[in-house]
mmCIF file of C-alpha atoms and ligand atoms in Angstrom:
data_model
loop_
_atom_site.group_PDB
_atom_site.id
_atom_site.type_symbol
_atom_site.label_atom_id
_atom_site.label_comp_id
_atom_site.label_asym_id
_atom_site.label_seq_id
_atom_site.Cartn_x
_atom_site.Cartn_y
_atom_site.Cartn_z
ATOM 1 C CA UNK A 1 178.810 28.059 102.897
ATOM 2 C CA UNK A 2 177.679 24.617 101.803
ATOM 3 C CA UNK A 3 179.822 22.489 104.624
ATOM 4 C CA UNK A 4 177.562 19.747 104.281
ATOM 5 C CA UNK A 5 180.046 19.112 101.315
ATOM 6 C CA UNK A 6 183.357 19.020 102.157
ATOM 7 C CA UNK A 7 186.066 20.540 99.890
ATOM 8 C CA UNK A 8 185.522 21.602 96.180
ATOM 9 C CA UNK A 9 186.110 25.320 97.446
ATOM 10 C CA UNK A 10 186.811 26.774 94.125
ATOM 11 C CA UNK A 11 183.828 25.567 92.609
ATOM 12 C CA UNK A 12 181.876 26.852 95.746
ATOM 13 C CA UNK A 13 183.052 30.389 95.004
ATOM 14 C CA UNK A 14 182.090 30.024 91.696
ATOM 15 C CA UNK A 15 178.594 28.831 92.712
ATOM 16 C CA UNK A 16 178.157 31.797 94.894
ATOM 17 C CA UNK A 17 178.486 34.560 92.470
ATOM 18 C CA UNK A 18 175.500 33.190 90.537
ATOM 19 C CA UNK A 19 173.791 33.704 93.426
ATOM 20 C CA UNK A 20 174.102 37.201 92.790
ATOM 21 C CA UNK A 21 171.735 38.912 90.682
ATOM 22 C CA UNK A 22 173.185 39.652 87.104
ATOM 23 C CA UNK A 23 173.756 37.635 83.759
ATOM 24 C CA UNK A 24 174.517 33.932 84.550
ATOM 25 C CA UNK A 25 175.095 30.899 82.387
ATOM 26 C CA UNK A 26 172.246 28.634 81.552
ATOM 27 C CA UNK A 27 173.921 25.276 81.977
ATOM 28 C CA UNK A 28 176.564 23.522 84.221
ATOM 29 C CA UNK A 29 178.645 20.768 84.026
ATOM 30 C CA UNK A 30 180.055 19.132 87.516
ATOM 31 C CA UNK A 31 182.275 16.677 86.456
ATOM 32 C CA UNK A 32 185.034 14.218 88.067
ATOM 33 C CA UNK A 33 184.706 10.625 89.596
ATOM 34 C CA UNK A 34 181.893 9.556 91.572
ATOM 35 C CA UNK A 35 181.063 9.557 95.002
ATOM 36 C CA UNK A 36 182.745 12.841 96.170
ATOM 37 C CA UNK A 37 180.144 15.098 96.426
ATOM 38 C CA UNK A 38 178.724 16.369 92.958
ATOM 39 C CA UNK A 39 175.454 15.514 93.380
ATOM 40 C CA UNK A 40 175.718 16.943 96.884
ATOM 41 C CA UNK A 41 176.777 20.342 96.310
ATOM 42 C CA UNK A 42 174.266 20.642 93.230
ATOM 43 C CA UNK A 43 171.278 20.113 95.479
ATOM 44 C CA UNK A 44 172.714 22.684 98.128
ATOM 45 C CA UNK A 45 172.869 24.840 95.804
ATOM 46 C CA UNK A 46 169.642 24.286 93.927
ATOM 47 C CA UNK A 47 168.266 24.729 97.375
ATOM 48 C CA UNK A 48 170.001 28.266 97.821
ATOM 49 C CA UNK A 49 169.420 29.468 94.735
ATOM 50 C CA UNK A 50 165.607 28.730 95.185
ATOM 51 C CA UNK A 51 164.982 29.747 98.119
ATOM 52 C CA UNK A 52 163.141 33.189 98.327
ATOM 53 C CA UNK A 53 163.856 34.127 101.887
ATOM 54 C CA UNK A 54 164.828 37.368 102.578
ATOM 55 C CA UNK A 55 168.807 37.472 104.270
ATOM 56 C CA UNK A 56 171.194 34.738 104.346
ATOM 57 C CA UNK A 57 170.313 32.091 102.020
ATOM 58 C CA UNK A 58 169.176 29.177 102.000
ATOM 59 C CA UNK A 59 167.015 30.582 105.125
ATOM 60 C CA UNK A 60 165.428 27.002 105.949
ATOM 61 C CA UNK A 61 162.266 28.620 106.729
ATOM 62 C CA UNK A 62 160.741 29.479 103.242
ATOM 63 C CA UNK A 63 158.214 27.501 101.648
ATOM 64 C CA UNK A 64 160.779 26.909 98.803
ATOM 65 C CA UNK A 65 163.233 25.309 101.545
ATOM 66 C CA UNK A 66 160.769 23.358 103.348
ATOM 67 C CA UNK A 67 160.146 21.947 99.817
ATOM 68 C CA UNK A 68 163.535 21.077 98.867
ATOM 69 C CA UNK A 69 164.445 18.729 101.988
ATOM 70 C CA UNK A 70 167.758 17.091 101.162
ATOM 71 C CA UNK A 71 168.221 15.100 104.295
ATOM 72 C CA UNK A 72 164.827 13.123 103.499
ATOM 73 C CA UNK A 73 165.626 13.306 99.644
ATOM 74 C CA UNK A 74 162.293 14.529 98.991
ATOM 75 C CA UNK A 75 161.935 17.233 96.603
ATOM 76 C CA UNK A 76 158.581 18.422 96.249
ATOM 77 C CA UNK A 77 159.564 21.739 95.073
ATOM 78 C CA UNK A 78 157.804 22.701 91.553
ATOM 79 C CA UNK A 79 160.632 24.567 90.502
ATOM 80 C CA UNK A 80 162.969 21.691 90.690
ATOM 81 C CA UNK A 81 163.454 18.656 88.396
ATOM 82 C CA UNK A 82 165.974 16.009 88.987
ATOM 83 C CA UNK A 83 166.253 13.596 85.793
ATOM 84 C CA UNK A 84 167.722 10.206 86.757
ATOM 85 C CA UNK A 85 168.054 6.747 84.774
ATOM 86 C CA UNK A 86 165.011 5.023 85.925
ATOM 87 C CA UNK A 87 167.141 2.248 87.207
ATOM 88 C CA UNK A 88 170.853 2.454 88.404
ATOM 89 C CA UNK A 89 173.308 1.786 85.294
ATOM 90 C CA UNK A 90 170.128 2.048 82.889
ATOM 91 C CA UNK A 91 170.128 5.178 80.098
ATOM 92 C CA UNK A 92 168.465 7.858 80.695
ATOM 93 C CA UNK A 93 165.582 8.059 77.669
ATOM 94 C CA UNK A 94 164.633 10.524 75.294
ATOM 95 C CA UNK A 95 160.912 10.321 76.459
ATOM 96 C CA UNK A 96 162.325 11.460 79.882
ATOM 97 C CA UNK A 97 163.928 14.758 78.575
ATOM 98 C CA UNK A 98 160.575 15.449 76.734
ATOM 99 C CA UNK A 99 158.727 14.977 79.965
ATOM 100 C CA UNK A 100 161.133 17.790 81.343
ATOM 101 C CA UNK A 101 160.904 19.621 78.335
ATOM 102 C CA UNK A 102 157.208 19.913 78.666
ATOM 103 C CA UNK A 103 157.768 21.943 81.842
ATOM 104 C CA UNK A 104 159.263 24.421 79.774
ATOM 105 C CA UNK A 105 155.842 26.023 78.534
ATOM 106 C CA UNK A 106 155.241 26.846 82.459
ATOM 107 C CA UNK A 107 157.025 29.967 84.226
ATOM 108 C CA UNK A 108 158.462 29.021 87.865
ATOM 109 C CA UNK A 109 156.087 28.670 90.745
ATOM 110 C CA UNK A 110 157.944 29.591 93.997
ATOM 111 C CA UNK A 111 161.127 30.712 93.014
ATOM 112 C CA UNK A 112 162.400 33.213 90.265
ATOM 113 C CA UNK A 113 163.639 30.502 88.660
ATOM 114 C CA UNK A 114 163.991 26.818 88.041
ATOM 115 C CA UNK A 115 166.824 24.117 88.689
ATOM 116 C CA UNK A 116 166.902 20.838 86.529
ATOM 117 C CA UNK A 117 169.894 18.501 87.793
ATOM 118 C CA UNK A 118 170.535 15.673 85.085
ATOM 119 C CA UNK A 119 172.270 12.938 87.075
ATOM 120 C CA UNK A 120 174.124 11.130 84.914
ATOM 121 C CA UNK A 121 174.278 12.623 82.136
ATOM 122 C CA UNK A 122 176.690 10.603 80.732
ATOM 123 C CA UNK A 123 174.051 7.903 80.615
ATOM 124 C CA UNK A 124 171.485 9.887 78.140
ATOM 125 C CA UNK A 125 170.709 8.056 74.819
ATOM 126 C CA UNK A 126 172.147 9.795 71.922
ATOM 127 C CA UNK A 127 168.499 10.917 71.334
ATOM 128 C CA UNK A 128 167.700 12.199 75.103
ATOM 129 C CA UNK A 129 171.058 14.071 74.759
ATOM 130 C CA UNK A 130 170.073 15.761 71.303
ATOM 131 C CA UNK A 131 166.558 16.091 72.684
ATOM 132 C CA UNK A 132 168.105 18.005 75.790
ATOM 133 C CA UNK A 133 170.629 19.859 73.174
ATOM 134 C CA UNK A 134 167.437 21.955 72.070
ATOM 135 C CA UNK A 135 166.381 23.098 75.492
ATOM 136 C CA UNK A 136 170.175 23.908 75.811
ATOM 137 C CA UNK A 137 170.402 25.971 72.823
ATOM 138 C CA UNK A 138 166.987 27.991 73.813
ATOM 139 C CA UNK A 139 166.591 27.512 77.450
ATOM 140 C CA UNK A 140 163.525 28.537 78.920
ATOM 141 C CA UNK A 141 163.364 31.703 80.533
ATOM 142 C CA UNK A 142 164.716 31.396 84.610
ATOM 143 C CA UNK A 143 165.781 27.784 83.646
ATOM 144 C CA UNK A 144 169.183 26.625 85.236
ATOM 145 C CA UNK A 145 170.662 23.112 84.240
ATOM 146 C CA UNK A 146 173.449 21.112 86.176
ATOM 147 C CA UNK A 147 174.326 17.941 84.051
ATOM 148 C CA UNK A 148 176.828 15.921 86.479
ATOM 149 C CA UNK A 149 178.807 13.215 85.224
ATOM 150 C CA UNK A 150 182.278 10.951 85.833
ATOM 151 C CA UNK A 151 183.488 11.669 82.683
ATOM 152 C CA UNK A 152 182.581 14.903 80.555
ATOM 153 C CA UNK A 153 183.841 13.124 77.520
ATOM 154 C CA UNK A 154 180.479 10.630 77.357
ATOM 155 C CA UNK A 155 178.498 13.650 76.514
ATOM 156 C CA UNK A 156 177.898 14.955 72.974
ATOM 157 C CA UNK A 157 180.270 17.810 71.965
ATOM 158 C CA UNK A 158 177.397 19.712 70.717
ATOM 159 C CA UNK A 159 176.377 19.420 74.712
ATOM 160 C CA UNK A 160 180.026 20.319 75.765
ATOM 161 C CA UNK A 161 179.667 23.241 74.085
ATOM 162 C CA UNK A 162 176.671 24.850 75.621
ATOM 163 C CA UNK A 163 177.558 24.472 79.141
ATOM 164 C CA UNK A 164 180.369 25.685 81.782
ATOM 165 C CA UNK A 165 182.267 22.738 82.946
ATOM 166 C CA UNK A 166 183.083 22.854 86.895
ATOM 167 C CA UNK A 167 185.630 20.251 87.854
ATOM 168 C CA UNK A 168 185.490 18.064 90.850
ATOM 169 C CA UNK A 169 188.875 16.309 92.575
ATOM 170 C CA UNK A 170 188.976 14.053 94.697
ATOM 171 C CA UNK A 171 189.348 15.357 98.323
ATOM 172 C CA UNK A 172 192.408 15.084 100.351
ATOM 173 C CA UNK A 173 192.640 11.643 102.120
ATOM 174 C CA UNK A 174 192.840 13.403 105.304
ATOM 175 C CA UNK A 175 189.602 15.124 104.645
ATOM 176 C CA UNK A 176 188.082 11.792 103.684
ATOM 177 C CA UNK A 177 188.882 9.946 106.824
ATOM 178 C CA UNK A 178 187.189 13.237 108.718
ATOM 179 C CA UNK A 179 184.033 12.678 106.366
ATOM 180 C CA UNK A 180 183.869 8.728 107.508
ATOM 181 C CA UNK A 181 184.761 9.382 111.001
ATOM 182 C CA UNK A 182 181.748 11.870 110.786
ATOM 183 C CA UNK A 183 179.628 9.021 109.432
ATOM 184 C CA UNK A 184 180.764 6.307 112.466
ATOM 185 C CA UNK A 185 183.598 4.908 110.671
ATOM 186 C CA UNK A 186 185.871 4.896 113.593
ATOM 187 C CA UNK A 187 188.041 1.638 112.503
ATOM 188 C CA UNK A 188 190.402 1.963 109.763
ATOM 189 C CA UNK A 189 188.776 5.039 108.251
ATOM 190 C CA UNK A 190 192.434 5.842 106.654
ATOM 191 C CA UNK A 191 192.547 2.513 104.556
ATOM 192 C CA UNK A 192 189.280 2.706 103.783
ATOM 193 C CA UNK A 193 189.635 6.220 102.205
ATOM 194 C CA UNK A 194 192.684 4.729 100.725
ATOM 195 C CA UNK A 195 191.002 1.550 99.271
ATOM 196 C CA UNK A 196 188.349 4.098 97.868
ATOM 197 C CA UNK A 197 190.264 5.965 95.986
ATOM 198 C CA UNK A 198 190.034 9.288 97.960
ATOM 199 C CA UNK A 199 186.053 9.063 97.342
ATOM 200 C CA UNK A 200 183.691 9.262 100.527
ATOM 201 C CA UNK A 201 180.876 8.199 98.678
ATOM 202 C CA UNK A 202 182.725 4.815 97.619
ATOM 203 C CA UNK A 203 184.281 4.276 101.012
ATOM 204 C CA UNK A 204 181.174 4.340 102.663
ATOM 205 C CA UNK A 205 179.305 1.889 100.113
ATOM 206 C CA UNK A 206 182.694 -0.104 100.570
ATOM 207 C CA UNK A 207 182.279 -0.474 104.282
ATOM 208 C CA UNK A 208 178.362 -1.356 103.722
ATOM 209 C CA UNK A 209 179.814 -3.969 101.276
ATOM 210 C CA UNK A 210 181.762 -6.030 104.024
ATOM 211 C CA UNK A 211 184.979 -4.834 102.423
ATOM 212 C CA UNK A 212 187.181 -5.748 105.434
ATOM 213 C CA UNK A 213 185.891 -9.258 105.470
ATOM 214 C CA UNK A 214 186.331 -9.540 101.414
ATOM 215 C CA UNK A 215 189.775 -8.316 101.938
ATOM 216 C CA UNK A 216 190.320 -10.728 104.881
ATOM 217 C CA UNK A 217 189.219 -13.201 102.276
ATOM 218 C CA UNK A 218 191.429 -12.602 99.954
ATOM 219 C CA UNK A 219 194.463 -12.308 102.305
ATOM 220 C CA UNK A 220 193.728 -15.462 103.929
ATOM 221 C CA UNK A 221 194.395 -16.971 100.266
ATOM 222 C CA UNK A 222 197.320 -15.060 99.563
ATOM 223 C CA UNK A 223 198.679 -17.025 102.876
ATOM 224 C CA UNK A 224 197.556 -20.255 102.198
ATOM 225 C CA UNK A 225 199.407 -20.392 98.673
ATOM 226 C CA UNK A 226 200.903 -22.859 97.249
ATOM 227 C CA UNK A 227 197.815 -25.012 97.626
ATOM 228 C CA UNK A 228 197.899 -28.782 98.165
ATOM 229 C CA UNK A 229 194.909 -29.133 96.534
ATOM 230 C CA UNK A 230 193.309 -26.330 94.536
ATOM 231 C CA UNK A 231 190.518 -27.823 93.190
ATOM 232 C CA UNK A 232 189.303 -29.367 96.637
ATOM 233 C CA UNK A 233 190.170 -25.688 97.989
ATOM 234 C CA UNK A 234 188.313 -23.705 95.606
ATOM 235 C CA UNK A 235 185.488 -26.077 96.213
ATOM 236 C CA UNK A 236 185.968 -25.350 100.080
ATOM 237 C CA UNK A 237 185.841 -21.322 99.182
ATOM 238 C CA UNK A 238 182.727 -21.567 97.524
ATOM 239 C CA UNK A 239 182.779 -18.003 96.314
ATOM 240 C CA UNK A 240 180.926 -18.829 92.983
ATOM 241 C CA UNK A 241 177.486 -19.060 95.217
ATOM 242 C CA UNK A 242 178.463 -16.808 97.723
ATOM 243 C CA UNK A 243 179.271 -13.450 95.909
ATOM 244 C CA UNK A 244 177.360 -11.698 93.366
ATOM 245 C CA UNK A 245 178.868 -9.826 90.701
ATOM 246 C CA UNK A 246 179.365 -6.327 92.631
ATOM 247 C CA UNK A 247 180.981 -8.430 95.337
ATOM 248 C CA UNK A 248 183.422 -10.669 93.288
ATOM 249 C CA UNK A 249 184.302 -7.189 91.701
ATOM 250 C CA UNK A 250 185.201 -5.955 95.108
ATOM 251 C CA UNK A 251 186.862 -9.275 96.291
ATOM 252 C CA UNK A 252 189.036 -9.098 92.874
ATOM 253 C CA UNK A 253 189.982 -5.511 93.858
ATOM 254 C CA UNK A 254 191.283 -6.428 97.409
ATOM 255 C CA UNK A 255 193.526 -8.843 95.393
ATOM 256 C CA UNK A 256 195.019 -6.031 93.372
ATOM 257 C CA UNK A 257 195.462 -3.801 96.422
ATOM 258 C CA UNK A 258 196.848 -6.229 98.567
ATOM 259 C CA UNK A 259 199.511 -7.946 95.653
ATOM 260 C CA UNK A 260 200.176 -4.256 94.687
ATOM 261 C CA UNK A 261 201.025 -3.245 98.490
ATOM 262 C CA UNK A 262 203.363 -6.399 98.605
ATOM 263 C CA UNK A 263 204.967 -5.237 95.277
ATOM 264 C CA UNK A 264 205.392 -1.887 96.705
ATOM 265 C CA UNK A 265 207.076 -3.216 100.067
ATOM 266 C CA UNK A 266 209.197 -5.477 97.919
ATOM 267 C CA UNK A 267 210.409 -2.515 95.963
ATOM 268 C CA UNK A 268 211.034 -0.647 99.456
ATOM 269 C CA UNK A 269 207.972 2.053 98.921
ATOM 270 C CA UNK A 270 206.317 1.090 102.067
ATOM 271 C CA UNK A 271 205.141 4.418 102.506
ATOM 272 C CA UNK A 272 202.867 4.137 99.603
ATOM 273 C CA UNK A 273 200.763 1.097 100.675
ATOM 274 C CA UNK A 274 197.287 1.334 101.279
ATOM 275 C CA UNK A 275 196.468 -1.486 103.573
ATOM 276 C CA UNK A 276 198.661 0.124 106.498
ATOM 277 C CA UNK A 277 196.577 -1.573 109.558
ATOM 278 C CA UNK A 278 198.149 -5.218 108.271
ATOM 279 C CA UNK A 279 201.552 -4.146 107.577
ATOM 280 C CA UNK A 280 203.073 -7.431 109.273
ATOM 281 C CA UNK A 281 201.191 -9.766 107.523
ATOM 282 C CA UNK A 282 201.717 -7.996 104.132
ATOM 283 C CA UNK A 283 205.738 -8.141 104.966
ATOM 284 C CA UNK A 284 205.464 -11.616 105.533
ATOM 285 C CA UNK A 285 203.854 -12.366 102.227
ATOM 286 C CA UNK A 286 206.478 -9.673 100.625
ATOM 287 C CA UNK A 287 209.416 -11.765 102.085
ATOM 288 C CA UNK A 288 208.120 -15.339 101.129
ATOM 289 C CA UNK A 289 207.284 -14.113 97.557
ATOM 290 C CA UNK A 290 209.412 -14.248 94.680
ATOM 291 C CA UNK A 291 209.267 -10.129 93.393
ATOM 292 C CA UNK A 292 208.412 -11.589 89.592
ATOM 293 C CA UNK A 293 205.289 -13.854 90.917
ATOM 294 C CA UNK A 294 204.040 -10.310 92.521
ATOM 295 C CA UNK A 295 204.219 -8.628 89.432
ATOM 296 C CA UNK A 296 202.262 -11.263 87.587
ATOM 297 C CA UNK A 297 199.970 -11.969 90.329
ATOM 298 C CA UNK A 298 198.656 -7.820 90.286
ATOM 299 C CA UNK A 299 198.335 -8.513 86.530
ATOM 300 C CA UNK A 300 196.360 -11.647 87.297
ATOM 301 C CA UNK A 301 194.337 -10.398 89.567
ATOM 302 C CA UNK A 302 193.560 -6.794 87.385
ATOM 303 C CA UNK A 303 192.666 -9.172 84.592
ATOM 304 C CA UNK A 304 190.353 -10.824 86.602
ATOM 305 C CA UNK A 305 188.531 -7.584 87.715
ATOM 306 C CA UNK A 306 188.153 -6.667 84.190
ATOM 307 C CA UNK A 307 186.635 -9.699 83.258
ATOM 308 C CA UNK A 308 184.188 -9.588 85.631
ATOM 309 C CA UNK A 309 183.749 -6.204 84.771
ATOM 310 C CA UNK A 310 182.837 -6.854 81.291
ATOM 311 C CA UNK A 311 180.277 -9.425 82.697
ATOM 312 C CA UNK A 312 182.130 -13.065 82.150
ATOM 313 C CA UNK A 313 180.970 -15.230 84.962
ATOM 314 C CA UNK A 314 182.116 -14.240 88.208
ATOM 315 C CA UNK A 315 182.150 -17.685 89.513
ATOM 316 C CA UNK A 316 184.403 -18.753 86.616
ATOM 317 C CA UNK A 317 186.873 -15.795 86.878
ATOM 318 C CA UNK A 318 187.174 -16.075 90.437
ATOM 319 C CA UNK A 319 187.938 -19.969 90.376
ATOM 320 C CA UNK A 320 190.402 -19.544 87.314
ATOM 321 C CA UNK A 321 192.067 -16.448 89.476
ATOM 322 C CA UNK A 322 192.707 -18.861 92.640
ATOM 323 C CA UNK A 323 194.214 -21.372 90.215
ATOM 324 C CA UNK A 324 196.149 -18.886 88.470
ATOM 325 C CA UNK A 325 197.522 -17.226 91.732
ATOM 326 C CA UNK A 326 198.584 -20.846 92.767
ATOM 327 C CA UNK A 327 200.402 -21.759 89.526
ATOM 328 C CA UNK A 328 202.208 -18.544 89.740
ATOM 329 C CA UNK A 329 203.095 -18.975 93.267
ATOM 330 C CA UNK A 330 204.656 -22.699 92.371
ATOM 331 C CA UNK A 331 206.387 -21.614 89.570
HETATM 332 ZN ZN1 ZN B 401 164.142 29.681 101.872
#
């Protein structure tokens, strides 16, 4: 069941039991790293839970199923409520929770139940979370809440105490590779899966963001070190103008992973490297770079990533990183 979502067998079995008549929790929390299928499984579960068909559910034919169109991201179902931040990365505000709470006065329309998914619940302001808490303490009849977050510890303890937690683990890399291939990623699916930390959603986003071009830029720079004319080289790269913050994060991440792989090769752990498709190039760098330089370079790249993440100007950080890597190579 729910084969559209790969893996998470234990959680699927738990959710299947909730489809049977009997007492069930009023609120669930799906937590685990991003892009591994938490929201997708929540949606498929909700569609099944709300289906009014006879026999196997979801029937795909009843009005409930037709109004719950996951493929087209269209949820006109009157007994379904999806609460998310109005903009990615923004907070979920108390007004939004209150808007949802208004519906508590009404009984489910089509189905016997009502499902509310809150994604990402960790983005709720304290006021919004407290407002939700009131709903969780006295859930309207027939309502089921599914909270989704990457970090359970970002939720108020009082909210956590009201939910049944389902932990989601990253799927096996071979499974991720299969998902990527199913999405048309033929080349380097395994490398992509590794770079995305086993998250299929993240891997697909990486591909969309041109991760292999970014990796190529990072590798080309490492191969050019030490630089004859560092400032001239930096100007020639033009990274500051070319890359926005998101791309700069991804670029510095490639430096981290490439340098990490070089360090692994230097430590005799070739079986653990991510960038297996460019092994020969990494081996040449591993042979030509002193071990302590690689170690310090990994730290420099990680620091750069953290700085961009903390909103320091991406242009400045990228330029400083190139200078730092060059200096380390010249030591
Ligand atoms: Zn149905």
